[in-house]
CSV table of C-alpha atoms and ligand atoms in Angstrom, one decimal:
chain,number,residue,atom,x,y,z
A,1072,MET,CA,-23.1,33.0,-108.3
A,1073,THR,CA,-24.1,32.3,-104.9
A,1074,GLY,CA,-21.7,30.2,-102.4
A,1075,PHE,CA,-23.9,27.2,-103.3
A,1076,ASP,CA,-23.7,27.2,-107.2
A,1077,ALA,CA,-20.1,28.1,-106.7
A,1078,LEU,CA,-19.6,25.1,-104.4
A,1079,ARG,CA,-21.7,22.6,-106.8
A,1080,ALA,CA,-19.7,23.8,-109.9
A,1081,ARG,CA,-16.6,22.9,-108.2
A,1082,LEU,CA,-17.8,19.5,-107.2
A,1083,VAL,CA,-19.1,18.7,-110.6
A,1084,ARG,CA,-15.7,19.6,-112.0
A,1085,ASP,CA,-13.8,17.5,-109.7
A,1086,TYR,CA,-16.1,14.6,-110.3
A,1087,GLU,CA,-16.0,15.0,-113.9
A,1088,LYS,CA,-12.2,15.0,-113.9
A,1089,LYS,CA,-11.9,11.7,-112.2
A,1090,THR,CA,-14.9,10.1,-114.2
A,1091,PRO,CA,-14.8,10.6,-117.7
A,1092,GLY,CA,-15.3,6.7,-118.6
A,1093,SER,CA,-18.6,6.9,-116.6
A,1094,ARG,CA,-19.6,10.3,-118.3
A,1095,ARG,CA,-19.0,8.3,-121.7
A,1096,ILE,CA,-21.2,5.3,-120.9
A,1097,PHE,CA,-23.8,7.5,-119.3
A,1098,ARG,CA,-24.0,9.5,-122.8
A,1099,ARG,CA,-24.8,6.1,-124.5
A,1100,ALA,CA,-27.2,5.1,-121.7
A,1101,GLU,CA,-29.4,8.1,-122.1
A,1102,LYS,CA,-30.0,7.5,-125.5
A,1103,VAL,CA,-31.8,3.9,-124.6
A,1104,MET,CA,-32.7,4.0,-121.0
A,1105,VAL,CA,-35.2,6.2,-119.3
A,1106,ALA,CA,-33.2,9.0,-117.4
A,1107,GLY,CA,-29.8,6.9,-118.3
A,1108,GLY,CA,-30.6,3.9,-116.0
A,1109,SER,CA,-33.1,1.6,-114.1
A,1110,HIS,CA,-33.4,3.1,-110.7
A,1111,THR,CA,-34.0,6.9,-109.8
A,1112,ILE,CA,-32.0,6.6,-106.6
A,1113,ARG,CA,-29.2,5.7,-108.6
A,1114,LEU,CA,-29.0,8.1,-111.0
A,1115,TRP,CA,-27.6,11.4,-109.2
A,1116,ARG,CA,-26.3,14.4,-111.2
A,1117,PRO,CA,-24.6,15.3,-112.9
A,1118,TYR,CA,-24.2,11.5,-113.6
A,1119,PRO,CA,-23.8,8.4,-111.8
A,1120,PHE,CA,-20.3,6.5,-111.8
A,1121,PHE,CA,-20.7,2.9,-113.7
A,1122,THR,CA,-19.1,0.0,-111.6
A,1123,ALA,CA,-16.6,-2.2,-112.9
A,1124,ALA,CA,-16.1,-4.4,-109.7
A,1125,ALA,CA,-17.3,-4.5,-105.9
A,1126,GLU,CA,-15.9,-6.2,-103.1
A,1127,GLY,CA,-16.4,-6.1,-99.3
A,1128,ALA,CA,-17.0,-2.4,-98.4
A,1129,ARG,CA,-15.6,-1.2,-101.6
A,1130,VAL,CA,-16.7,-0.5,-105.0
A,1131,ARG,CA,-14.7,0.4,-108.1
A,1132,ASP,CA,-15.6,2.2,-110.7
A,1133,VAL,CA,-14.8,2.1,-114.7
A,1134,ASP,CA,-12.2,4.6,-114.5
A,1135,GLY,CA,-10.4,2.6,-111.4
A,1136,ASN,CA,-11.6,5.0,-108.6
A,1137,SER,CA,-12.4,3.1,-105.5
A,1138,TYR,CA,-15.4,4.4,-102.8
A,1139,ILE,CA,-15.8,3.2,-99.8
A,1140,ASP,CA,-19.9,2.2,-100.1
A,1141,TYR,CA,-22.7,2.6,-98.0
A,1142,TRP,CA,-25.4,2.1,-100.2
A,1143,GLN,CA,-24.4,-1.8,-100.2
A,1144,GLY,CA,-27.1,-3.0,-102.7
A,1145,HIS,CA,-29.9,-0.8,-101.5
A,1146,TYR,CA,-28.9,-1.9,-98.2
A,1147,ALA,CA,-29.5,-5.7,-99.1
A,1148,ASN,CA,-25.7,-6.2,-98.5
A,1149,ILE,CA,-25.1,-6.7,-94.8
A,1150,LEU,CA,-22.2,-9.0,-95.3
A,1151,GLY,CA,-20.6,-6.3,-98.0
A,1152,HIS,CA,-20.6,-6.6,-101.6
A,1153,GLU,CA,-19.9,-10.4,-103.2
A,1154,PRO,CA,-19.1,-12.1,-99.6
A,1155,ARG,CA,-17.4,-15.2,-99.7
A,1156,PRO,CA,-19.8,-17.6,-98.4
A,1157,LEU,CA,-22.5,-16.8,-100.8
A,1158,ARG,CA,-19.8,-16.8,-103.7
A,1159,ARG,CA,-18.8,-20.2,-102.6
A,1160,GLY,CA,-22.1,-21.5,-102.1
A,1161,LEU,CA,-23.8,-20.3,-105.3
A,1162,THR,CA,-20.7,-21.2,-107.4
A,1163,ALA,CA,-21.2,-24.9,-105.9
A,1164,SER,CA,-24.9,-25.1,-107.0
A,1165,LEU,CA,-24.4,-23.3,-110.3
A,1166,ALA,CA,-22.1,-26.1,-111.1
A,1167,ARG,CA,-24.8,-28.5,-110.4
A,1168,GLY,CA,-27.3,-26.6,-112.6
A,1169,ALA,CA,-29.5,-23.7,-111.1
A,1170,MET,CA,-31.2,-21.9,-114.0
A,1171,HIS,CA,-34.9,-20.9,-113.8
A,1172,THR,CA,-37.2,-24.3,-114.2
A,1173,GLY,CA,-40.7,-23.1,-113.2
A,1174,PHE,CA,-41.0,-26.1,-110.9
A,1175,GLU,CA,-41.6,-26.0,-107.2
A,1176,ALA,CA,-38.1,-26.8,-105.9
A,1177,ALA,CA,-37.4,-28.2,-101.7
A,1178,GLY,CA,-34.9,-25.1,-101.3
A,1179,GLN,CA,-37.6,-22.8,-100.6
A,1180,ILE,CA,-39.2,-24.7,-98.1
A,1181,GLU,CA,-35.9,-23.9,-95.8
A,1182,LEU,CA,-36.1,-20.9,-96.3
A,1183,ALA,CA,-39.6,-20.4,-95.5
A,1184,GLU,CA,-39.0,-22.4,-92.4
A,1185,THR,CA,-36.1,-20.3,-91.3
A,1186,LEU,CA,-38.1,-17.1,-91.8
A,1187,VAL,CA,-41.1,-18.6,-89.8
A,1188,ARG,CA,-38.7,-19.7,-86.9
A,1189,ALA,CA,-37.8,-16.0,-86.5
A,1190,LEU,CA,-40.6,-14.3,-87.2
A,1191,GLY,CA,-44.1,-15.8,-87.6
A,1192,GLY,CA,-44.0,-18.3,-84.5
A,1193,ARG,CA,-45.8,-21.7,-84.8
A,1194,GLY,CA,-48.4,-21.7,-87.7
A,1195,ALA,CA,-47.2,-18.9,-89.6
A,1196,LYS,CA,-47.0,-19.2,-93.4
A,1197,VAL,CA,-44.9,-17.5,-96.0
A,1198,ARG,CA,-45.1,-16.8,-99.7
A,1199,PHE,CA,-42.7,-15.3,-101.8
A,1200,THR,CA,-42.2,-12.7,-104.1
A,1201,THR,CA,-39.8,-11.1,-106.3
A,1202,SER,CA,-40.0,-7.6,-104.8
A,1203,GLY,CA,-40.7,-5.7,-102.0
A,1204,THR,CA,-43.0,-3.7,-103.9
A,1205,LEU,CA,-45.0,-6.8,-104.5
A,1206,ALA,CA,-44.8,-8.1,-101.0
A,1207,THR,CA,-46.3,-4.8,-99.4
A,1208,MET,CA,-48.9,-4.7,-102.7
A,1209,TYR,CA,-50.1,-8.2,-101.9
A,1210,ALA,CA,-50.1,-7.7,-97.8
A,1211,VAL,CA,-52.5,-4.6,-98.5
A,1212,MET,CA,-54.5,-6.6,-101.1
A,1213,MET,CA,-54.9,-9.4,-98.3
A,1214,ALA,CA,-55.9,-7.0,-95.6
A,1215,GLN,CA,-58.5,-5.3,-98.1
A,1216,GLY,CA,-59.9,-8.5,-98.9
A,1217,LEU,CA,-59.8,-10.2,-95.6
A,1218,THR,CA,-61.5,-7.3,-93.9
A,1219,GLY,CA,-63.8,-6.4,-96.7
A,1220,ARG,CA,-62.6,-2.7,-96.2
A,1221,ASP,CA,-61.6,-0.1,-98.5
A,1222,LEU,CA,-59.2,2.3,-96.7
A,1223,VAL,CA,-55.5,2.1,-96.5
A,1224,LEU,CA,-53.5,3.8,-93.5
A,1225,LYS,CA,-49.8,4.7,-94.0
A,1226,VAL,CA,-47.2,7.0,-92.2
A,1227,GLY,CA,-46.1,10.4,-93.9
A,1228,GLY,CA,-42.5,9.1,-95.2
A,1229,GLY,CA,-43.0,5.5,-95.4
A,1230,TRP,CA,-41.8,4.1,-98.6
A,1231,HIS,CA,-43.2,0.6,-99.2
A,1232,GLY,CA,-42.7,0.6,-103.3
A,1233,ALA,CA,-44.5,1.9,-106.1
A,1234,SER,CA,-47.9,-0.1,-105.6
A,1235,PRO,CA,-50.7,1.8,-106.2
A,1236,TYR,CA,-52.1,1.6,-102.7
A,1237,LEU,CA,-48.7,2.9,-101.5
A,1238,LEU,CA,-47.7,5.8,-103.5
A,1239,LYS,CA,-48.8,8.6,-101.3
A,1240,GLY,CA,-47.2,10.4,-98.6
A,1241,VAL,CA,-43.8,9.6,-99.2
A,1242,LYS,CA,-42.3,12.9,-100.4
A,1243,PHE,CA,-42.8,15.8,-98.3
A,1244,ARG,CA,-44.5,18.9,-100.3
A,1245,PRO,CA,-44.5,22.5,-99.2
A,1246,GLY,CA,-48.3,23.6,-98.6
A,1247,LEU,CA,-49.4,19.7,-98.7
A,1248,GLY,CA,-46.9,18.2,-96.5
A,1249,PHE,CA,-47.2,14.3,-97.1
A,1250,GLU,CA,-50.8,14.7,-98.2
A,1251,SER,CA,-50.0,14.1,-101.9
A,1252,SER,CA,-49.9,11.3,-104.6
A,1253,GLU,CA,-46.5,10.2,-106.1
A,1254,SER,CA,-47.7,9.8,-109.5
A,1255,ALA,CA,-49.4,10.2,-112.5
A,1256,GLY,CA,-51.4,7.2,-113.3
A,1257,LEU,CA,-53.0,6.4,-110.1
A,1258,LEU,CA,-56.9,6.2,-110.2
A,1259,ASP,CA,-58.4,9.0,-107.8
A,1260,ASP,CA,-60.5,6.5,-106.1
A,1261,ILE,CA,-57.1,4.5,-104.9
A,1262,VAL,CA,-55.3,7.9,-103.9
A,1263,ARG,CA,-58.2,9.2,-101.7
A,1264,ARG,CA,-58.6,5.8,-100.2
A,1265,THR,CA,-55.0,6.1,-98.9
A,1266,LEU,CA,-54.8,8.0,-95.7
A,1267,VAL,CA,-51.8,9.4,-94.0
A,1268,THR,CA,-50.9,9.6,-90.1
A,1269,ARG,CA,-47.9,11.1,-88.6
A,1270,PHE,CA,-45.3,8.6,-87.8
A,1271,ASN,CA,-44.5,8.2,-83.9
A,1272,ASP,CA,-47.4,10.5,-83.2
A,1273,VAL,CA,-49.6,8.5,-81.0
A,1274,GLU,CA,-52.3,11.2,-80.9
A,1275,ASP,CA,-52.4,11.6,-84.8
A,1276,LEU,CA,-53.0,7.8,-84.8
A,1277,SER,CA,-55.4,7.8,-82.2
A,1278,ARG,CA,-57.6,10.5,-84.0
A,1279,VAL,CA,-57.4,8.6,-87.4
A,1280,MET,CA,-58.4,5.3,-85.8
A,1281,ALA,CA,-61.3,7.1,-83.8
A,1282,GLU,CA,-62.5,8.7,-87.2
A,1283,HIS,CA,-61.9,5.7,-89.7
A,1284,GLY,CA,-61.1,2.8,-87.8
A,1285,ASP,CA,-64.3,1.0,-88.9
A,1286,ARG,CA,-63.3,1.4,-92.8
A,1287,LEU,CA,-59.8,0.9,-92.3
A,1288,ALA,CA,-58.4,-2.4,-93.8
A,1289,CYS,CA,-54.8,-2.0,-92.7
A,1290,LEU,CA,-52.3,0.0,-91.2
A,1291,ILE,CA,-48.8,-0.3,-92.8
A,1292,VAL,CA,-45.9,0.4,-91.1
A,1293,GLU,CA,-42.0,0.3,-90.9
A,1294,PRO,CA,-40.9,-0.5,-86.9
A,1295,PHE,CA,-38.0,1.3,-88.0
A,1296,LEU,CA,-38.6,4.3,-90.8
A,1297,GLY,CA,-36.2,3.7,-93.6
A,1298,VAL,CA,-36.3,6.2,-96.2
A,1299,GLY,CA,-38.6,8.6,-94.2
A,1300,GLY,CA,-35.3,9.2,-92.3
A,1301,PHE,CA,-33.9,6.2,-90.6
A,1302,LEU,CA,-35.9,6.8,-87.3
A,1303,ALA,CA,-36.8,3.9,-85.0
A,1304,ALA,CA,-40.6,3.9,-83.8
A,1305,THR,CA,-41.0,4.5,-80.2
A,1306,PRO,CA,-42.3,1.4,-77.9
A,1307,GLU,CA,-45.3,3.6,-77.0
A,1308,TYR,CA,-46.1,4.2,-80.8
A,1309,LEU,CA,-46.2,0.4,-81.9
A,1310,GLU,CA,-48.0,-0.7,-78.6
A,1311,THR,CA,-50.7,1.9,-79.4
A,1312,ALA,CA,-50.8,0.9,-83.1
A,1313,ARG,CA,-51.2,-2.6,-82.0
A,1314,ARG,CA,-53.9,-2.0,-79.5
A,1315,LEU,CA,-56.0,0.4,-81.6
A,1316,THR,CA,-55.5,-2.1,-84.7
A,1317,ARG,CA,-56.7,-5.0,-83.0
A,1318,GLU,CA,-59.5,-3.1,-81.0
A,1319,ARG,CA,-61.0,-2.0,-84.6
A,1320,GLY,CA,-60.4,-5.1,-86.7
A,1321,VAL,CA,-57.9,-3.3,-88.7
A,1322,ILE,CA,-54.8,-5.7,-90.0
A,1323,LEU,CA,-51.5,-4.2,-88.7
A,1324,ILE,CA,-48.6,-5.0,-91.3
A,1325,PHE,CA,-45.1,-4.3,-90.3
A,1326,ASP,CA,-42.7,-3.4,-93.2
A,1327,GLU,CA,-39.6,-4.8,-92.2
A,1328,ILE,CA,-38.1,-4.7,-96.1
A,1329,ILE,CA,-35.1,-2.6,-94.8
A,1330,SER,CA,-35.2,-3.8,-90.8
A,1331,GLY,CA,-35.9,-7.5,-91.2
A,1332,TYR,CA,-32.3,-9.1,-90.2
A,1333,ARG,CA,-30.7,-5.7,-90.3
A,1334,PHE,CA,-30.5,-5.7,-86.3
A,1335,ARG,CA,-30.7,-9.1,-85.6
A,1336,PRO,CA,-32.0,-12.4,-87.4
A,1337,GLY,CA,-35.6,-12.0,-87.9
A,1338,GLY,CA,-37.5,-8.6,-87.7
A,1339,VAL,CA,-37.0,-5.5,-85.4
A,1340,GLN,CA,-40.4,-6.3,-84.2
A,1341,THR,CA,-39.1,-8.9,-81.8
A,1342,PHE,CA,-37.3,-6.3,-79.9
A,1343,TYR,CA,-40.4,-4.5,-79.3
A,1344,GLY,CA,-42.4,-8.0,-78.5
A,1345,ILE,CA,-45.2,-6.8,-80.5
A,1346,ARG,CA,-46.5,-9.2,-83.4
A,1347,PRO,CA,-48.2,-7.5,-86.4
A,1348,ASP,CA,-50.6,-9.7,-88.3
A,1349,LEU,CA,-48.5,-9.6,-91.3
A,1350,THR,CA,-44.8,-8.8,-91.8
A,1351,THR,CA,-43.0,-7.9,-95.5
A,1352,LEU,CA,-39.7,-8.9,-95.8
A,1353,GLY,CA,-36.9,-8.3,-98.7
A,1354,LYS,CA,-33.7,-7.2,-99.3
A,1355,ILE,CA,-31.2,-8.8,-97.1
A,1356,ILE,CA,-33.1,-12.4,-96.8
A,1357,GLY,CA,-32.6,-12.8,-100.7
A,1358,GLY,CA,-28.6,-12.8,-100.1
A,1359,GLY,CA,-28.3,-10.5,-103.0
A,1360,HIS,CA,-31.0,-11.7,-105.3
A,1361,ALA,CA,-34.7,-10.8,-106.1
A,1362,VAL,CA,-36.4,-12.4,-102.9
A,1363,ALA,CA,-39.2,-10.6,-100.7
A,1364,ALA,CA,-41.8,-12.4,-98.8
A,1365,VAL,CA,-45.1,-12.0,-96.8
A,1366,VAL,CA,-45.2,-14.0,-93.6
A,1367,GLY,CA,-48.3,-14.2,-91.6
A,1368,PRO,CA,-50.5,-16.5,-89.4
A,1369,ARG,CA,-52.1,-19.5,-91.5
A,1370,GLU,CA,-55.3,-18.2,-91.0
A,1371,LEU,CA,-54.5,-15.1,-92.8
A,1372,MET,CA,-51.9,-16.6,-95.5
A,1373,ASP,CA,-54.4,-19.5,-96.3
A,1374,GLU,CA,-57.1,-17.3,-97.5
A,1375,CYS,CA,-54.9,-16.6,-100.5
A,1376,GLU,CA,-55.1,-20.1,-101.3
A,1377,HIS,CA,-56.1,-21.1,-104.8
A,1378,GLY,CA,-59.9,-22.8,-104.5
A,1379,ARG,CA,-60.7,-20.9,-101.2
A,1380,GLY,CA,-63.6,-18.5,-101.3
A,1381,GLY,CA,-64.2,-19.2,-105.1
A,1382,GLY,CA,-63.4,-16.1,-107.3
A,1383,ALA,CA,-63.6,-13.7,-104.1
A,1384,ARG,CA,-60.2,-15.1,-102.7
A,1385,VAL,CA,-57.3,-12.8,-102.5
A,1386,TYR,CA,-55.5,-13.4,-105.9
A,1387,PHE,CA,-51.9,-13.5,-104.3
A,1388,GLU,CA,-50.4,-15.8,-107.0
A,1389,GLY,CA,-46.7,-16.4,-107.5
A,1390,GLY,CA,-44.8,-14.9,-110.7
A,1391,THR,CA,-42.6,-16.6,-113.2
A,1392,PHE,CA,-39.6,-16.0,-111.0
A,1393,SER,CA,-40.9,-16.7,-107.7
A,1394,ALA,CA,-39.0,-18.6,-105.3
A,1395,HIS,CA,-36.2,-19.0,-107.9
A,1396,ALA,CA,-34.1,-21.9,-106.8
A,1397,GLU,CA,-30.6,-20.1,-107.0
A,1398,TYR,CA,-32.4,-17.0,-104.9
A,1399,MET,CA,-33.7,-19.4,-102.2
A,1400,LYS,CA,-30.2,-20.8,-102.2
A,1401,ALA,CA,-28.6,-17.4,-101.7
A,1402,GLY,CA,-31.0,-16.4,-99.2
A,1403,LEU,CA,-30.4,-19.4,-97.0
A,1404,VAL,CA,-26.8,-19.0,-97.2
A,1405,MET,CA,-27.1,-15.4,-96.2
A,1406,LEU,CA,-29.4,-16.2,-93.6
A,1407,GLY,CA,-27.3,-19.1,-92.2
A,1408,GLU,CA,-24.5,-16.6,-92.0
A,1409,LEU,CA,-26.1,-14.2,-90.2
A,1410,ALA,CA,-27.5,-16.7,-87.4
A,1411,GLY,CA,-23.9,-18.2,-87.0
A,1412,ARG,CA,-22.2,-14.8,-86.5
A,1413,ALA,CA,-25.2,-12.7,-84.7
A,1414,ALA,CA,-23.8,-12.4,-81.5
A,1415,THR,CA,-20.9,-10.5,-82.7
A,1416,LEU,CA,-21.7,-9.1,-86.1
A,1417,TYR,CA,-24.7,-7.1,-84.8
A,1418,PRO,CA,-23.0,-5.4,-82.1
A,1419,ARG,CA,-19.9,-4.7,-84.1
A,1420,ILE,CA,-21.8,-3.0,-86.9
A,1421,GLY,CA,-24.2,-1.2,-84.4
A,1422,ALA,CA,-20.9,0.2,-82.8
A,1423,LEU,CA,-19.1,1.1,-86.0
A,1424,GLY,CA,-22.8,3.0,-87.2
A,1425,GLU,CA,-22.6,4.8,-83.8
A,1426,ARG,CA,-18.8,5.9,-84.4
A,1427,LEU,CA,-20.0,7.0,-87.8
A,1428,ARG,CA,-23.0,9.1,-86.4
A,1429,ARG,CA,-21.2,11.0,-83.9
A,1430,GLY,CA,-18.2,11.5,-86.0
A,1431,ILE,CA,-20.4,13.1,-88.7
A,1432,GLU,CA,-22.0,15.5,-86.3
A,1433,GLU,CA,-18.6,16.3,-84.7
A,1434,ALA,CA,-17.0,17.1,-88.1
A,1435,PHE,CA,-19.5,19.4,-89.1
A,1436,ALA,CA,-19.6,20.9,-85.7
A,1437,LYS,CA,-16.1,21.9,-85.8
A,1438,GLU,CA,-17.0,24.0,-88.8
A,1439,GLY,CA,-19.5,25.4,-86.9
A,1440,ILE,CA,-22.3,23.8,-89.0
A,1441,GLU,CA,-25.1,21.9,-87.5
A,1442,ALA,CA,-25.4,18.4,-88.9
A,1443,ARG,CA,-27.5,15.8,-87.2
A,1444,ALA,CA,-27.1,12.1,-87.8
A,1445,THR,CA,-30.2,9.8,-87.5
A,1446,GLY,CA,-30.3,6.0,-87.3
A,1447,ASP,CA,-30.1,5.5,-83.7
A,1448,GLY,CA,-31.5,2.8,-81.8
A,1449,ASN,CA,-33.7,3.4,-78.9
A,1450,ALA,CA,-35.2,1.9,-75.6
A,1451,ALA,CA,-36.3,-1.2,-77.6
A,1452,ILE,CA,-33.2,-1.4,-80.1
A,1453,PRO,CA,-30.0,-1.8,-78.9
A,1454,GLY,CA,-27.5,-0.6,-81.6
A,1455,SER,CA,-28.0,0.4,-85.2
A,1456,SER,CA,-26.1,0.4,-88.1
A,1457,LEU,CA,-27.7,2.6,-90.1
A,1458,PHE,CA,-27.1,6.5,-90.5
A,1459,MET,CA,-28.2,9.7,-92.3
A,1460,THR,CA,-27.4,13.1,-92.5
A,1461,HIS,CA,-29.7,16.1,-92.2
A,1462,PHE,CA,-28.9,20.2,-92.1
A,1463,PRO,CA,-31.3,21.9,-89.8
A,1464,ARG,CA,-32.3,25.2,-91.0
A,1465,ARG,CA,-33.0,26.1,-87.2
A,1466,PRO,CA,-30.7,25.4,-84.2
A,1467,GLY,CA,-31.9,22.5,-82.1
A,1468,LEU,CA,-34.4,21.3,-84.6
A,1469,ALA,CA,-35.6,17.8,-83.0
A,1470,CYS,CA,-35.0,15.7,-86.1
A,1471,ASP,CA,-37.3,13.1,-84.7
A,1472,ARG,CA,-40.1,12.8,-87.3
A,1473,PRO,CA,-40.0,12.8,-91.1
A,1474,ASP,CA,-41.5,16.0,-91.5
A,1475,ASP,CA,-38.4,18.0,-90.0
A,1476,LEU,CA,-36.4,15.8,-92.1
A,1477,HIS,CA,-38.1,16.3,-95.5
A,1478,ASP,CA,-39.6,19.7,-95.2
A,1479,PRO,CA,-36.9,22.2,-97.3
A,1480,ASP,CA,-38.0,25.0,-94.9
A,1481,ARG,CA,-37.0,22.8,-92.1
A,1482,SER,CA,-33.7,20.7,-93.3
A,1483,ASP,CA,-31.6,21.8,-96.1
A,1484,LEU,CA,-32.3,19.2,-98.7
A,1485,ARG,CA,-30.1,20.1,-101.5
A,1486,MET,CA,-27.1,20.3,-99.0
A,1487,ARG,CA,-27.8,16.5,-98.0
A,1488,GLU,CA,-28.8,15.1,-101.4
A,1489,ASP,CA,-26.7,17.2,-103.9
A,1490,LEU,CA,-23.5,18.7,-102.4
A,1491,LEU,CA,-23.1,16.1,-99.7
A,1492,LYS,CA,-23.5,13.3,-102.4
A,1493,LEU,CA,-21.0,15.0,-104.5
A,1494,ALA,CA,-18.5,16.3,-101.9
A,1495,LEU,CA,-18.0,12.6,-100.7
A,1496,LEU,CA,-17.6,11.2,-104.1
A,1497,VAL,CA,-14.7,13.3,-105.1
A,1498,ASN,CA,-13.2,11.9,-101.3
A,1499,GLY,CA,-13.8,8.2,-102.1
A,1500,VAL,CA,-17.0,7.3,-100.3
A,1501,ASN,CA,-20.5,6.7,-101.6
A,1502,VAL,CA,-23.7,7.6,-99.5
A,1503,VAL,CA,-27.5,7.9,-100.5
A,1504,HIS,CA,-29.5,10.3,-98.4
A,1505,GLY,CA,-26.4,11.4,-96.8
A,1506,GLY,CA,-25.5,8.0,-95.3
A,1507,GLY,CA,-26.2,4.3,-95.8
A,1508,ALA,CA,-25.8,1.3,-94.0
A,1509,VAL,CA,-22.6,-0.1,-92.4
A,1510,SER,CA,-22.0,-3.6,-93.5
A,1511,ALA,CA,-20.1,-6.7,-91.9
A,1512,ALA,CA,-17.1,-5.9,-94.6
A,1513,HIS,CA,-16.2,-2.3,-93.1
A,1514,GLY,CA,-13.7,-1.9,-90.6
A,1515,SER,CA,-12.6,0.9,-88.3
A,1516,LYS,CA,-10.1,2.1,-91.3
A,1517,ASP,CA,-13.2,2.7,-93.7
A,1518,ILE,CA,-15.1,4.4,-90.5
A,1519,ALA,CA,-12.1,6.9,-89.9
A,1520,ALA,CA,-11.6,7.2,-93.8
A,1521,THR,CA,-15.4,7.8,-94.0
A,1522,ILE,CA,-15.4,10.5,-91.2
A,1523,ALA,CA,-12.2,12.1,-92.6
A,1524,ALA,CA,-14.0,12.5,-95.9
A,1525,TYR,CA,-17.1,14.3,-94.1
A,1526,ALA,CA,-14.5,16.6,-92.4
A,1527,GLU,CA,-13.4,17.3,-95.8
A,1528,ALA,CA,-17.1,18.3,-97.3
A,1529,ALA,CA,-17.5,20.3,-93.8
A,1530,ARG,CA,-14.4,22.3,-94.6
A,1531,LEU,CA,-15.4,22.7,-98.1
A,1532,PHE,CA,-19.3,23.9,-96.8
A,1533,ARG,CA,-18.0,26.5,-94.5
A,1534,LYS,CA,-15.5,27.8,-97.1
A,1535,TYR,CA,-18.3,28.1,-99.8
A,1536,LEU,CA,-21.0,28.6,-97.7
A,1537,GLY,CA,-19.8,30.8,-95.1
B,1199,PLP,C1,-39.4,-0.4,-96.5
B,1199,PLP,C2,-39.3,-0.6,-97.5
B,1199,PLP,N1,-40.4,-1.3,-98.2
B,1199,PLP,C3,-40.8,-1.8,-99.7
B,1199,PLP,C4,-40.0,-1.2,-100.4
B,1199,PLP,C5,-39.8,-2.0,-102.0
B,1199,PLP,O1,-38.8,-2.9,-102.2
B,1199,PLP,P1,-38.2,-3.2,-103.8
B,1199,PLP,O2,-37.4,-2.1,-104.1
B,1199,PLP,O3,-37.8,-4.3,-103.6
B,1199,PLP,O4,-39.7,-3.1,-104.7
B,1199,PLP,C6,-38.5,-0.8,-100.0
B,1199,PLP,C7,-37.4,-0.3,-100.9
B,1199,PLP,O5,-36.3,0.3,-100.7
B,1199,PLP,C8,-38.5,-0.4,-98.7
B,1199,PLP,O6,-37.6,0.2,-98.2
């Protein structure tokens, strides 16, 4: 048995010992649900814990174990789990009646106005959707419809949800890099028409733009790359993207579904002073509910209006639960809280993020293991509450591009995704991709306890992996 297998077996044993109730529930779930649940990222091996309650920085499972949680609702819960202002606001509106009606309600206007003020500038408009996947899908459809062009450009490692146009170049595959499709069932034509460029690589972007610019409908990019590695775009990269897309008539879409309201009220784009043509938002803006949005200038957004352009208009209709009154209310309470607390909240969670990132690196360094924690801000972004841990296979690997972080020959992905996950769970900390997001509910004690859990993981890694 290798050291890796021995350590994994020990961690699984320890995890199973503390979570027998979750194990039983999972066996039941597996019989009726695909892979035993509703989202792959929540279904780690040997099985996920099932939650009984969550509050603030912590989540409790059905066996009574408490975990400091950095997953925080797929990074949506910037105020922590079940924050009091939201509970208060929603209890009051539920008491008045807040179920789905299928009619337009005025609450959505205020949320749209808030987003426009923060992001779109004068004359911008909003359309709400119920998931980030839909928002990015519609944004791409809009770009194709408005430009009459058929190619879509995204970056390797960029995750924008599971719409057909964007299910390419998410996972790194040896031999193919970020050049492969993520799913069966996609039309070859769509896969071929989605091009992939390297994040933060001005030269590669310039090359693709020179070769394909006049056929490109859009470039979609996260100004702070999320799943791809928690990496901030360089100002030069975004400036180049803005300039080249403008020159070539390509629609620039900033996907701010993670970064929106994560670093300041509004988008991270305002730190760079760069305005894209369309912005997609989600996660935090729903106050824990299913709200996402496309925001853009009136001239573009109005092209989706019913009756425009006959059958040729972009078919960006709503769905059954679009702008659900309760969700809109939750979003408004959340954004109101963030606006009121921004001056202290963002610097505080940024400082805690910084302590975590450096604390994790030091904890592993003490055991002679090189670990790199990404998620830092940069010249444009003053601080960051995000962190992700990586184990480079070569000393001094730059770790500043998705390729470095997702190529199994360059970073040890099993150590990050499998061993570290379990080692932290048995020590009372929940992370995803070796990290997550600090919320306003996390305190100094949580950060110290988290670094201690990483230090314990590092000792185990040293002991078993040598
Ligand atoms: C940057 C980004 N865009 C889009 C999405 C898709 O959003 P949703 O999961 O709400 O469909 C995600 C989800 O994690 C995301 O991180």
